[in-house]
mmCIF file of C-alpha atoms and ligand atoms in Angstrom:
data_model
loop_
_atom_site.group_PDB
_atom_site.id
_atom_site.type_symbol
_atom_site.label_atom_id
_atom_site.label_comp_id
_atom_site.label_asym_id
_atom_site.label_seq_id
_atom_site.Cartn_x
_atom_site.Cartn_y
_atom_site.Cartn_z
ATOM 1 C CA UNK A 237 69.270 -48.816 -33.341
ATOM 2 C CA UNK A 238 69.536 -50.306 -29.842
ATOM 3 C CA UNK A 239 66.568 -49.364 -27.641
ATOM 4 C CA UNK A 240 66.125 -50.025 -23.932
ATOM 5 C CA UNK A 241 62.385 -50.049 -23.181
ATOM 6 C CA UNK A 242 60.453 -49.956 -19.916
ATOM 7 C CA UNK A 243 56.769 -50.915 -19.492
ATOM 8 C CA UNK A 244 54.954 -50.575 -16.148
ATOM 9 C CA UNK A 245 51.458 -49.468 -17.149
ATOM 10 C CA UNK A 246 49.560 -52.125 -15.210
ATOM 11 C CA UNK A 247 50.775 -55.073 -13.133
ATOM 12 C CA UNK A 248 53.741 -56.382 -15.142
ATOM 13 C CA UNK A 249 57.218 -54.910 -14.715
ATOM 14 C CA UNK A 250 58.981 -55.309 -18.033
ATOM 15 C CA UNK A 251 62.337 -54.253 -19.479
ATOM 16 C CA UNK A 252 63.641 -55.110 -22.955
ATOM 17 C CA UNK A 253 66.681 -54.328 -25.042
ATOM 18 C CA UNK A 254 65.967 -54.576 -28.754
ATOM 19 C CA UNK A 255 68.052 -53.935 -31.883
ATOM 20 C CA UNK A 256 65.771 -52.505 -34.553
ATOM 21 C CA UNK A 257 66.330 -51.519 -38.167
ATOM 22 C CA UNK A 258 63.752 -51.024 -40.919
ATOM 23 C CA UNK A 259 64.324 -54.661 -41.968
ATOM 24 C CA UNK A 260 65.028 -56.537 -38.779
ATOM 25 C CA UNK A 261 64.013 -56.751 -35.127
ATOM 26 C CA UNK A 262 66.360 -58.606 -32.805
ATOM 27 C CA UNK A 263 65.233 -59.043 -29.209
ATOM 28 C CA UNK A 264 68.376 -59.144 -27.048
ATOM 29 C CA UNK A 265 66.696 -59.084 -23.639
ATOM 30 C CA UNK A 266 63.015 -59.551 -22.798
ATOM 31 C CA UNK A 267 62.130 -59.572 -19.102
ATOM 32 C CA UNK A 268 58.587 -59.626 -17.740
ATOM 33 C CA UNK A 269 58.165 -59.842 -13.998
ATOM 34 C CA UNK A 270 54.543 -60.794 -13.425
ATOM 35 C CA UNK A 271 52.631 -59.836 -10.284
ATOM 36 C CA UNK A 272 49.825 -62.273 -11.124
ATOM 37 C CA UNK A 273 50.342 -64.377 -7.986
ATOM 38 C CA UNK A 274 49.973 -61.311 -5.746
ATOM 39 C CA UNK A 275 46.837 -59.906 -7.385
ATOM 40 C CA UNK A 276 45.232 -63.357 -7.622
ATOM 41 C CA UNK A 277 44.483 -63.121 -3.907
ATOM 42 C CA UNK A 278 42.318 -60.038 -4.519
ATOM 43 C CA UNK A 279 40.635 -61.312 -7.696
ATOM 44 C CA UNK A 280 41.930 -58.299 -9.643
ATOM 45 C CA UNK A 281 44.636 -55.660 -9.724
ATOM 46 C CA UNK A 282 45.084 -53.429 -6.680
ATOM 47 C CA UNK A 283 46.750 -50.259 -8.052
ATOM 48 C CA UNK A 284 48.698 -49.325 -4.896
ATOM 49 C CA UNK A 285 50.066 -52.857 -4.555
ATOM 50 C CA UNK A 286 51.019 -52.918 -8.258
ATOM 51 C CA UNK A 287 52.919 -49.619 -7.923
ATOM 52 C CA UNK A 288 54.770 -50.748 -4.804
ATOM 53 C CA UNK A 289 55.836 -53.954 -6.546
ATOM 54 C CA UNK A 290 57.079 -51.979 -9.580
ATOM 55 C CA UNK A 291 59.199 -49.878 -7.198
ATOM 56 C CA UNK A 292 60.693 -53.073 -5.765
ATOM 57 C CA UNK A 293 61.136 -54.903 -9.088
ATOM 58 C CA UNK A 294 62.258 -52.276 -11.574
ATOM 59 C CA UNK A 295 65.642 -51.236 -10.072
ATOM 60 C CA UNK A 296 66.650 -54.891 -9.643
ATOM 61 C CA UNK A 297 65.654 -55.766 -13.223
ATOM 62 C CA UNK A 298 67.448 -52.694 -14.595
ATOM 63 C CA UNK A 299 70.593 -53.598 -12.692
ATOM 64 C CA UNK A 300 70.612 -57.076 -14.221
ATOM 65 C CA UNK A 301 69.925 -55.727 -17.714
ATOM 66 C CA UNK A 302 72.616 -53.041 -17.474
ATOM 67 C CA UNK A 303 75.258 -55.583 -16.535
ATOM 68 C CA UNK A 304 74.643 -57.211 -19.915
ATOM 69 C CA UNK A 305 74.023 -53.984 -21.842
ATOM 70 C CA UNK A 306 76.076 -51.100 -20.419
ATOM 71 C CA UNK A 307 74.814 -47.544 -20.895
ATOM 72 C CA UNK A 308 77.276 -46.859 -23.718
ATOM 73 C CA UNK A 309 75.643 -49.539 -25.898
ATOM 74 C CA UNK A 310 72.130 -48.085 -25.551
ATOM 75 C CA UNK A 311 71.109 -45.520 -28.179
ATOM 76 C CA UNK A 312 67.542 -44.682 -27.113
ATOM 77 C CA UNK A 313 65.341 -45.118 -24.047
ATOM 78 C CA UNK A 314 61.622 -45.883 -24.537
ATOM 79 C CA UNK A 315 58.892 -45.862 -21.941
ATOM 80 C CA UNK A 316 55.117 -46.337 -21.768
ATOM 81 C CA UNK A 317 53.661 -42.913 -20.966
ATOM 82 C CA UNK A 318 49.997 -44.020 -20.873
ATOM 83 C CA UNK A 319 47.238 -45.033 -20.746
ATOM 84 C CA UNK A 320 47.218 -47.241 -17.664
ATOM 85 C CA UNK A 321 47.191 -47.015 -13.892
ATOM 86 C CA UNK A 322 48.742 -43.683 -12.915
ATOM 87 C CA UNK A 323 50.580 -45.093 -9.891
ATOM 88 C CA UNK A 324 52.119 -47.853 -12.058
ATOM 89 C CA UNK A 325 52.947 -45.588 -15.018
ATOM 90 C CA UNK A 326 54.772 -43.119 -12.777
ATOM 91 C CA UNK A 327 57.326 -45.723 -11.685
ATOM 92 C CA UNK A 328 58.433 -46.557 -15.244
ATOM 93 C CA UNK A 329 58.258 -42.983 -16.512
ATOM 94 C CA UNK A 330 60.342 -41.557 -13.658
ATOM 95 C CA UNK A 331 62.930 -44.336 -13.985
ATOM 96 C CA UNK A 332 63.227 -43.787 -17.753
ATOM 97 C CA UNK A 333 63.522 -40.009 -17.356
ATOM 98 C CA UNK A 334 66.237 -40.474 -14.731
ATOM 99 C CA UNK A 335 68.242 -42.716 -17.085
ATOM 100 C CA UNK A 336 67.789 -40.284 -19.970
ATOM 101 C CA UNK A 337 69.023 -37.403 -17.819
ATOM 102 C CA UNK A 338 71.900 -39.308 -16.204
ATOM 103 C CA UNK A 339 73.140 -40.830 -19.467
ATOM 104 C CA UNK A 340 72.212 -37.883 -21.665
ATOM 105 C CA UNK A 341 70.346 -40.173 -24.106
ATOM 106 C CA UNK A 342 67.261 -39.463 -26.237
ATOM 107 C CA UNK A 343 64.005 -40.714 -24.717
ATOM 108 C CA UNK A 344 60.809 -41.678 -26.557
ATOM 109 C CA UNK A 345 57.420 -41.758 -24.809
ATOM 110 C CA UNK A 346 55.144 -44.525 -26.139
ATOM 111 C CA UNK A 347 51.373 -45.015 -26.178
ATOM 112 C CA UNK A 348 50.624 -48.436 -24.653
ATOM 113 C CA UNK A 349 48.023 -49.252 -27.323
ATOM 114 C CA UNK A 350 50.473 -48.438 -30.131
ATOM 115 C CA UNK A 351 52.756 -51.020 -28.489
ATOM 116 C CA UNK A 352 50.034 -53.689 -28.626
ATOM 117 C CA UNK A 353 49.036 -52.616 -32.147
ATOM 118 C CA UNK A 354 52.579 -53.118 -33.488
ATOM 119 C CA UNK A 355 53.440 -56.158 -31.355
ATOM 120 C CA UNK A 356 52.852 -58.559 -34.266
ATOM 121 C CA UNK A 357 55.800 -56.914 -36.047
ATOM 122 C CA UNK A 358 58.243 -58.354 -33.496
ATOM 123 C CA UNK A 359 58.034 -61.675 -35.327
ATOM 124 C CA UNK A 360 56.688 -60.579 -38.738
ATOM 125 C CA UNK A 361 58.571 -57.753 -40.324
ATOM 126 C CA UNK A 362 56.503 -56.763 -43.320
ATOM 127 C CA UNK A 363 53.118 -55.160 -43.188
ATOM 128 C CA UNK A 364 50.955 -54.122 -46.099
ATOM 129 C CA UNK A 365 49.018 -50.891 -45.577
ATOM 130 C CA UNK A 366 46.267 -49.912 -45.147
ATOM 131 C CA UNK A 367 45.889 -52.145 -42.134
ATOM 132 C CA UNK A 368 43.315 -52.607 -39.417
ATOM 133 C CA UNK A 369 44.312 -53.225 -35.817
ATOM 134 C CA UNK A 370 42.196 -55.101 -33.302
ATOM 135 C CA UNK A 371 43.596 -54.392 -29.845
ATOM 136 C CA UNK A 372 41.943 -56.489 -27.164
ATOM 137 C CA UNK A 373 43.242 -56.323 -23.624
ATOM 138 C CA UNK A 374 42.074 -56.032 -20.043
ATOM 139 C CA UNK A 375 41.421 -52.315 -20.425
ATOM 140 C CA UNK A 376 40.827 -51.839 -24.166
ATOM 141 C CA UNK A 377 38.860 -53.190 -27.106
ATOM 142 C CA UNK A 378 39.593 -51.055 -30.137
ATOM 143 C CA UNK A 379 39.491 -51.210 -33.906
ATOM 144 C CA UNK A 380 42.111 -48.918 -35.378
ATOM 145 C CA UNK A 381 42.669 -48.026 -39.031
ATOM 146 C CA UNK A 382 46.371 -47.880 -39.773
ATOM 147 C CA UNK A 383 47.425 -45.984 -42.899
ATOM 148 C CA UNK A 384 51.105 -46.096 -41.939
ATOM 149 C CA UNK A 385 53.252 -45.891 -38.823
ATOM 150 C CA UNK A 386 51.861 -43.089 -36.666
ATOM 151 C CA UNK A 387 48.814 -42.703 -38.928
ATOM 152 C CA UNK A 388 46.040 -44.098 -36.776
ATOM 153 C CA UNK A 389 42.291 -43.602 -36.576
ATOM 154 C CA UNK A 390 40.227 -45.326 -33.917
ATOM 155 C CA UNK A 391 37.015 -46.404 -35.679
ATOM 156 C CA UNK A 392 35.485 -48.464 -32.890
ATOM 157 C CA UNK A 393 35.887 -49.003 -29.178
ATOM 158 C CA UNK A 394 34.076 -50.556 -26.283
ATOM 159 C CA UNK A 395 31.264 -48.561 -24.790
ATOM 160 C CA UNK A 396 31.712 -50.196 -21.383
ATOM 161 C CA UNK A 397 33.820 -53.235 -20.397
ATOM 162 C CA UNK A 398 36.770 -54.445 -22.459
ATOM 163 C CA UNK A 399 36.845 -58.023 -23.821
ATOM 164 C CA UNK A 400 39.602 -59.034 -21.387
ATOM 165 C CA UNK A 401 37.669 -57.449 -18.552
ATOM 166 C CA UNK A 402 34.669 -59.598 -19.527
ATOM 167 C CA UNK A 403 36.845 -62.732 -19.289
ATOM 168 C CA UNK A 404 38.229 -61.516 -15.939
ATOM 169 C CA UNK A 405 34.870 -60.565 -14.406
ATOM 170 C CA UNK A 406 33.158 -63.752 -15.568
ATOM 171 C CA UNK A 407 36.003 -65.780 -14.060
ATOM 172 C CA UNK A 408 35.664 -63.864 -10.812
ATOM 173 C CA UNK A 409 31.908 -64.591 -10.657
ATOM 174 C CA UNK A 410 32.615 -68.259 -11.371
ATOM 175 C CA UNK A 411 35.527 -68.468 -8.932
ATOM 176 C CA UNK A 412 38.012 -69.440 -11.625
ATOM 177 C CA UNK A 413 40.802 -67.125 -10.474
ATOM 178 C CA UNK A 414 42.680 -64.215 -12.013
ATOM 179 C CA UNK A 415 43.424 -63.480 -14.843
ATOM 180 C CA UNK A 416 40.232 -64.917 -16.257
ATOM 181 C CA UNK A 417 41.176 -65.246 -19.944
ATOM 182 C CA UNK A 418 43.674 -68.103 -19.671
ATOM 183 C CA UNK A 419 41.497 -69.938 -17.096
ATOM 184 C CA UNK A 420 38.398 -69.741 -19.298
ATOM 185 C CA UNK A 421 40.337 -70.691 -22.444
ATOM 186 C CA UNK A 422 41.649 -73.833 -20.729
ATOM 187 C CA UNK A 423 38.219 -75.032 -19.566
ATOM 188 C CA UNK A 424 36.639 -74.068 -22.905
ATOM 189 C CA UNK A 425 38.854 -76.618 -24.657
ATOM 190 C CA UNK A 426 36.740 -79.378 -23.095
ATOM 191 C CA UNK A 427 33.338 -77.743 -23.631
ATOM 192 C CA UNK A 428 30.663 -77.237 -26.294
ATOM 193 C CA UNK A 429 30.493 -73.745 -27.799
ATOM 194 C CA UNK A 430 26.703 -73.855 -28.294
ATOM 195 C CA UNK A 431 25.721 -75.292 -24.908
ATOM 196 C CA UNK A 432 24.521 -71.880 -23.645
ATOM 197 C CA UNK A 433 22.740 -69.293 -25.739
ATOM 198 C CA UNK A 434 24.546 -66.133 -24.622
ATOM 199 C CA UNK A 435 24.020 -62.591 -25.928
ATOM 200 C CA UNK A 436 26.348 -61.138 -28.571
ATOM 201 C CA UNK A 437 26.138 -57.455 -27.630
ATOM 202 C CA UNK A 438 26.176 -54.945 -30.525
ATOM 203 C CA UNK A 439 26.894 -57.710 -33.040
ATOM 204 C CA UNK A 440 24.416 -56.219 -35.492
ATOM 205 C CA UNK A 441 24.860 -52.533 -34.622
ATOM 206 C CA UNK A 442 25.665 -50.300 -37.567
ATOM 207 C CA UNK A 443 29.074 -49.208 -36.264
ATOM 208 C CA UNK A 444 32.386 -50.687 -35.121
ATOM 209 C CA UNK A 445 31.862 -50.251 -31.395
ATOM 210 C CA UNK A 446 31.711 -53.008 -28.805
ATOM 211 C CA UNK A 447 29.948 -53.645 -25.515
ATOM 212 C CA UNK A 448 30.655 -56.480 -23.109
ATOM 213 C CA UNK A 449 28.893 -55.373 -19.917
ATOM 214 C CA UNK A 450 25.651 -57.155 -20.930
ATOM 215 C CA UNK A 451 27.485 -60.422 -21.368
ATOM 216 C CA UNK A 452 29.011 -60.062 -17.916
ATOM 217 C CA UNK A 453 25.531 -59.389 -16.461
ATOM 218 C CA UNK A 454 24.200 -62.507 -18.206
ATOM 219 C CA UNK A 455 26.944 -64.531 -16.476
ATOM 220 C CA UNK A 456 26.047 -62.955 -13.140
ATOM 221 C CA UNK A 457 22.328 -63.835 -13.439
ATOM 222 C CA UNK A 458 22.893 -67.366 -14.740
ATOM 223 C CA UNK A 459 25.274 -67.987 -11.859
ATOM 224 C CA UNK A 460 22.844 -66.469 -9.318
ATOM 225 C CA UNK A 461 20.045 -68.698 -10.636
ATOM 226 C CA UNK A 462 22.158 -71.846 -10.315
ATOM 227 C CA UNK A 463 22.264 -72.373 -14.098
ATOM 228 C CA UNK A 464 26.022 -72.945 -14.164
ATOM 229 C CA UNK A 465 26.595 -76.074 -12.059
ATOM 230 C CA UNK A 466 30.165 -77.361 -11.668
ATOM 231 C CA UNK A 467 29.378 -80.164 -14.101
ATOM 232 C CA UNK A 468 28.598 -77.600 -16.838
ATOM 233 C CA UNK A 469 31.550 -75.276 -16.313
ATOM 234 C CA UNK A 470 33.464 -76.436 -19.417
ATOM 235 C CA UNK A 471 30.399 -75.978 -21.626
ATOM 236 C CA UNK A 472 29.754 -72.583 -20.111
ATOM 237 C CA UNK A 473 33.333 -71.397 -20.662
ATOM 238 C CA UNK A 474 33.290 -72.615 -24.276
ATOM 239 C CA UNK A 475 29.990 -70.775 -24.906
ATOM 240 C CA UNK A 476 31.227 -67.574 -23.280
ATOM 241 C CA UNK A 477 34.511 -67.607 -25.198
ATOM 242 C CA UNK A 478 32.565 -68.234 -28.417
ATOM 243 C CA UNK A 479 30.229 -65.265 -27.752
ATOM 244 C CA UNK A 480 33.217 -62.928 -27.238
ATOM 245 C CA UNK A 481 35.082 -64.302 -30.263
ATOM 246 C CA UNK A 482 31.962 -64.050 -32.486
ATOM 247 C CA UNK A 483 31.552 -60.337 -31.743
ATOM 248 C CA UNK A 484 35.261 -59.525 -32.135
ATOM 249 C CA UNK A 485 35.636 -61.465 -35.395
ATOM 250 C CA UNK A 486 32.406 -60.308 -36.984
ATOM 251 C CA UNK A 487 33.112 -56.597 -36.368
ATOM 252 C CA UNK A 488 36.724 -56.924 -37.514
ATOM 253 C CA UNK A 489 35.747 -58.637 -40.770
ATOM 254 C CA UNK A 490 33.050 -56.054 -41.461
ATOM 255 C CA UNK A 491 35.532 -53.198 -40.919
ATOM 256 C CA UNK A 492 38.260 -54.950 -42.943
ATOM 257 C CA UNK A 493 35.877 -55.266 -45.909
ATOM 258 C CA UNK A 494 34.412 -51.781 -45.617
ATOM 259 C CA UNK A 495 37.842 -50.083 -45.502
ATOM 260 C CA UNK A 496 39.486 -52.490 -47.937
ATOM 261 C CA UNK A 497 42.480 -53.171 -45.714
ATOM 262 C CA UNK A 498 45.309 -55.475 -46.784
ATOM 263 C CA UNK A 499 46.349 -56.585 -43.296
ATOM 264 C CA UNK A 500 44.725 -57.164 -39.929
ATOM 265 C CA UNK A 501 46.956 -56.772 -36.873
ATOM 266 C CA UNK A 502 45.853 -58.430 -33.659
ATOM 267 C CA UNK A 503 47.288 -57.356 -30.304
ATOM 268 C CA UNK A 504 46.668 -57.181 -26.562
ATOM 269 C CA UNK A 505 46.403 -59.801 -23.819
ATOM 270 C CA UNK A 506 43.292 -61.413 -25.365
ATOM 271 C CA UNK A 507 45.342 -62.021 -28.534
ATOM 272 C CA UNK A 508 46.906 -64.865 -26.537
ATOM 273 C CA UNK A 509 43.601 -66.706 -27.014
ATOM 274 C CA UNK A 510 44.095 -69.494 -29.565
ATOM 275 C CA UNK A 511 40.408 -69.781 -30.439
ATOM 276 C CA UNK A 512 40.265 -66.065 -31.308
ATOM 277 C CA UNK A 513 43.427 -66.320 -33.425
ATOM 278 C CA UNK A 514 42.218 -69.407 -35.294
ATOM 279 C CA UNK A 515 38.728 -68.026 -35.961
ATOM 280 C CA UNK A 516 40.046 -64.655 -37.125
ATOM 281 C CA UNK A 517 42.732 -66.246 -39.315
ATOM 282 C CA UNK A 518 40.169 -68.452 -41.013
ATOM 283 C CA UNK A 519 37.669 -65.602 -41.610
ATOM 284 C CA UNK A 520 40.412 -63.321 -42.984
ATOM 285 C CA UNK A 521 41.760 -65.933 -45.361
ATOM 286 C CA UNK A 522 38.301 -66.020 -46.996
ATOM 287 C CA UNK A 523 38.543 -62.306 -47.807
ATOM 288 C CA UNK A 524 42.236 -62.591 -48.823
ATOM 289 C CA UNK A 525 43.490 -60.328 -46.088
ATOM 290 C CA UNK A 526 46.878 -60.850 -44.372
ATOM 291 C CA UNK A 527 46.736 -61.642 -40.692
ATOM 292 C CA UNK A 528 49.535 -60.798 -38.269
ATOM 293 C CA UNK A 529 49.354 -61.728 -34.590
ATOM 294 C CA UNK A 530 51.979 -61.850 -31.866
ATOM 295 C CA UNK A 531 52.898 -65.071 -30.134
ATOM 296 C CA UNK A 532 51.651 -65.470 -26.561
ATOM 297 C CA UNK A 533 54.671 -63.894 -24.887
ATOM 298 C CA UNK A 534 54.327 -60.692 -26.923
ATOM 299 C CA UNK A 535 50.499 -60.529 -26.564
ATOM 300 C CA UNK A 536 50.324 -59.627 -22.895
ATOM 301 C CA UNK A 537 52.081 -56.519 -21.568
ATOM 302 C CA UNK A 538 55.791 -56.403 -22.381
ATOM 303 C CA UNK A 539 58.519 -53.852 -23.065
ATOM 304 C CA UNK A 540 59.606 -55.346 -26.411
ATOM 305 C CA UNK A 541 56.434 -54.048 -28.083
ATOM 306 C CA UNK A 542 57.159 -50.634 -26.534
ATOM 307 C CA UNK A 543 60.631 -50.647 -28.120
ATOM 308 C CA UNK A 544 59.081 -51.466 -31.519
ATOM 309 C CA UNK A 545 56.551 -48.622 -31.242
ATOM 310 C CA UNK A 546 59.328 -46.270 -30.067
ATOM 311 C CA UNK A 547 61.325 -47.015 -33.221
ATOM 312 C CA UNK A 548 58.495 -45.399 -35.214
ATOM 313 C CA UNK A 549 58.330 -42.298 -32.998
ATOM 314 C CA UNK A 550 60.667 -39.387 -32.311
ATOM 315 C CA UNK A 551 62.464 -38.499 -29.074
ATOM 316 C CA UNK A 552 61.062 -35.847 -26.757
ATOM 317 C CA UNK A 553 62.900 -33.732 -24.167
ATOM 318 C CA UNK A 554 62.782 -35.702 -20.921
ATOM 319 C CA UNK A 555 61.389 -32.713 -18.980
ATOM 320 C CA UNK A 556 58.271 -32.777 -21.190
ATOM 321 C CA UNK A 557 57.342 -36.393 -20.508
ATOM 322 C CA UNK A 558 54.534 -36.906 -18.003
ATOM 323 C CA UNK A 559 52.698 -40.137 -17.190
ATOM 324 C CA UNK A 560 49.136 -39.808 -18.504
ATOM 325 C CA UNK A 561 46.561 -42.454 -17.447
ATOM 326 C CA UNK A 562 44.132 -41.248 -20.145
ATOM 327 C CA UNK A 563 46.569 -40.672 -23.001
ATOM 328 C CA UNK A 564 44.783 -40.627 -26.388
ATOM 329 C CA UNK A 565 46.114 -42.453 -29.447
ATOM 330 C CA UNK A 566 46.892 -39.859 -32.126
HETATM 331 O O1 KG4 B 95 47.403 -56.591 -22.543
HETATM 332 P P1 KG4 B 95 47.275 -57.136 -21.169
HETATM 333 O O2 KG4 B 95 48.393 -57.997 -20.647
HETATM 334 O O3 KG4 B 95 47.063 -55.988 -20.123
HETATM 335 C C1 KG4 B 95 46.295 -54.855 -20.399
HETATM 336 O O4 KG4 B 95 46.855 -53.928 -21.042
HETATM 337 O O5 KG4 B 95 45.107 -54.896 -20.033
HETATM 338 O O6 KG4 B 95 45.901 -57.935 -21.146
HETATM 339 C C2 KG4 B 95 45.443 -58.613 -20.030
HETATM 340 C C3 KG4 B 95 44.112 -59.249 -20.379
HETATM 341 C C4 KG4 B 95 43.391 -59.844 -19.177
HETATM 342 O O7 KG4 B 95 42.063 -59.385 -19.196
HETATM 343 C C5 KG4 B 95 43.466 -61.347 -19.436
HETATM 344 O O8 KG4 B 95 42.369 -62.056 -18.913
HETATM 345 C C6 KG4 B 95 43.478 -61.392 -20.943
HETATM 346 O O9 KG4 B 95 44.298 -60.301 -21.329
HETATM 347 N N1 KG4 B 95 44.051 -62.646 -21.455
HETATM 348 C C7 KG4 B 95 43.354 -63.562 -22.164
HETATM 349 C C8 KG4 B 95 44.235 -64.650 -22.385
HETATM 350 N N2 KG4 B 95 45.440 -64.348 -21.810
HETATM 351 C C9 KG4 B 95 45.311 -63.118 -21.252
HETATM 352 N N3 KG4 B 95 42.086 -63.558 -22.606
HETATM 353 C C10 KG4 B 95 41.667 -64.643 -23.270
HETATM 354 N N4 KG4 B 95 42.424 -65.733 -23.513
HETATM 355 C C11 KG4 B 95 43.717 -65.785 -23.093
HETATM 356 N N5 KG4 B 95 44.466 -66.857 -23.330
HETATM 357 ZN ZN1 ZN B 96 48.233 -53.965 -22.299
#
């Protein structure tokens, strides 16, 4: 089945065309137009600016894509319906609905987190259930039990900031630019992971929830007190990354053992972090659990993962689709 997918939930405008069968995923077109350079100036995403840029970018991208893949070759349209920034979501959702109406094609609304959850399947086609998903992005940190496609149960989530948000806010405090994750990962490569003794919030709590606000506050106070001089920035970044990775890996392993899962799926922008991937892979191999993670280009927001999630969902009448910034994963 050939799916044209649109993703505009945050600050990336993305369109993909993907051929999907139960056995094979072939990515024909994968376009991500990043607004990173624009939002960098503000140290974070400005929703109105993001939406305006989507309005500028999306028609141009669609025009290019449709030259290569005319309407008659497309069998389904997929679009991220939520969660995300409402102003951004609206641009993609309205464009997708317009195409569905004009071309009279079935349209499938997709939950953004289901896209991240299944993103590892783009490059690995078999998954053994039950599985456990760890979705770590700028807005979400969730542990999700997966008993099959569409059979999800969120067993843990962040009580405050997301892991990616912690990277971003720490980088903002330390003047390392936006987004914070890649900047911190780069500096961490040259630092010592135990140079700073940072908190590991909720590491020992008797549940699968997360909390990263305390870690961000620790960064704020250490910076205020002059404890992070320029000369120590690599050590600090390595210690911070290690604290985040420790919490994520420890909770994932505990949940994987408790629920006896056969596979762990990693997804979301933070899944681009090599240290997280390596640490999780090594811990999971000790408990003989499969580990599937997307490569960097499918970790951060993209429409290919939305096409993959759409394949496992059913079309909905276009009139019934409404962008929902707080959409729940069911
Ligand atoms: O999934 P995503 O592209 O957008 C959301 O849905 O939020 O994730 C973006 C997040 C940002 O917080 C960014 O700092 C983080 O992913 N990120 C990383 C890395 N690359 C992106 N975090 C840690 N290490 C990275 N290499
Ligand atoms: Zn995302």
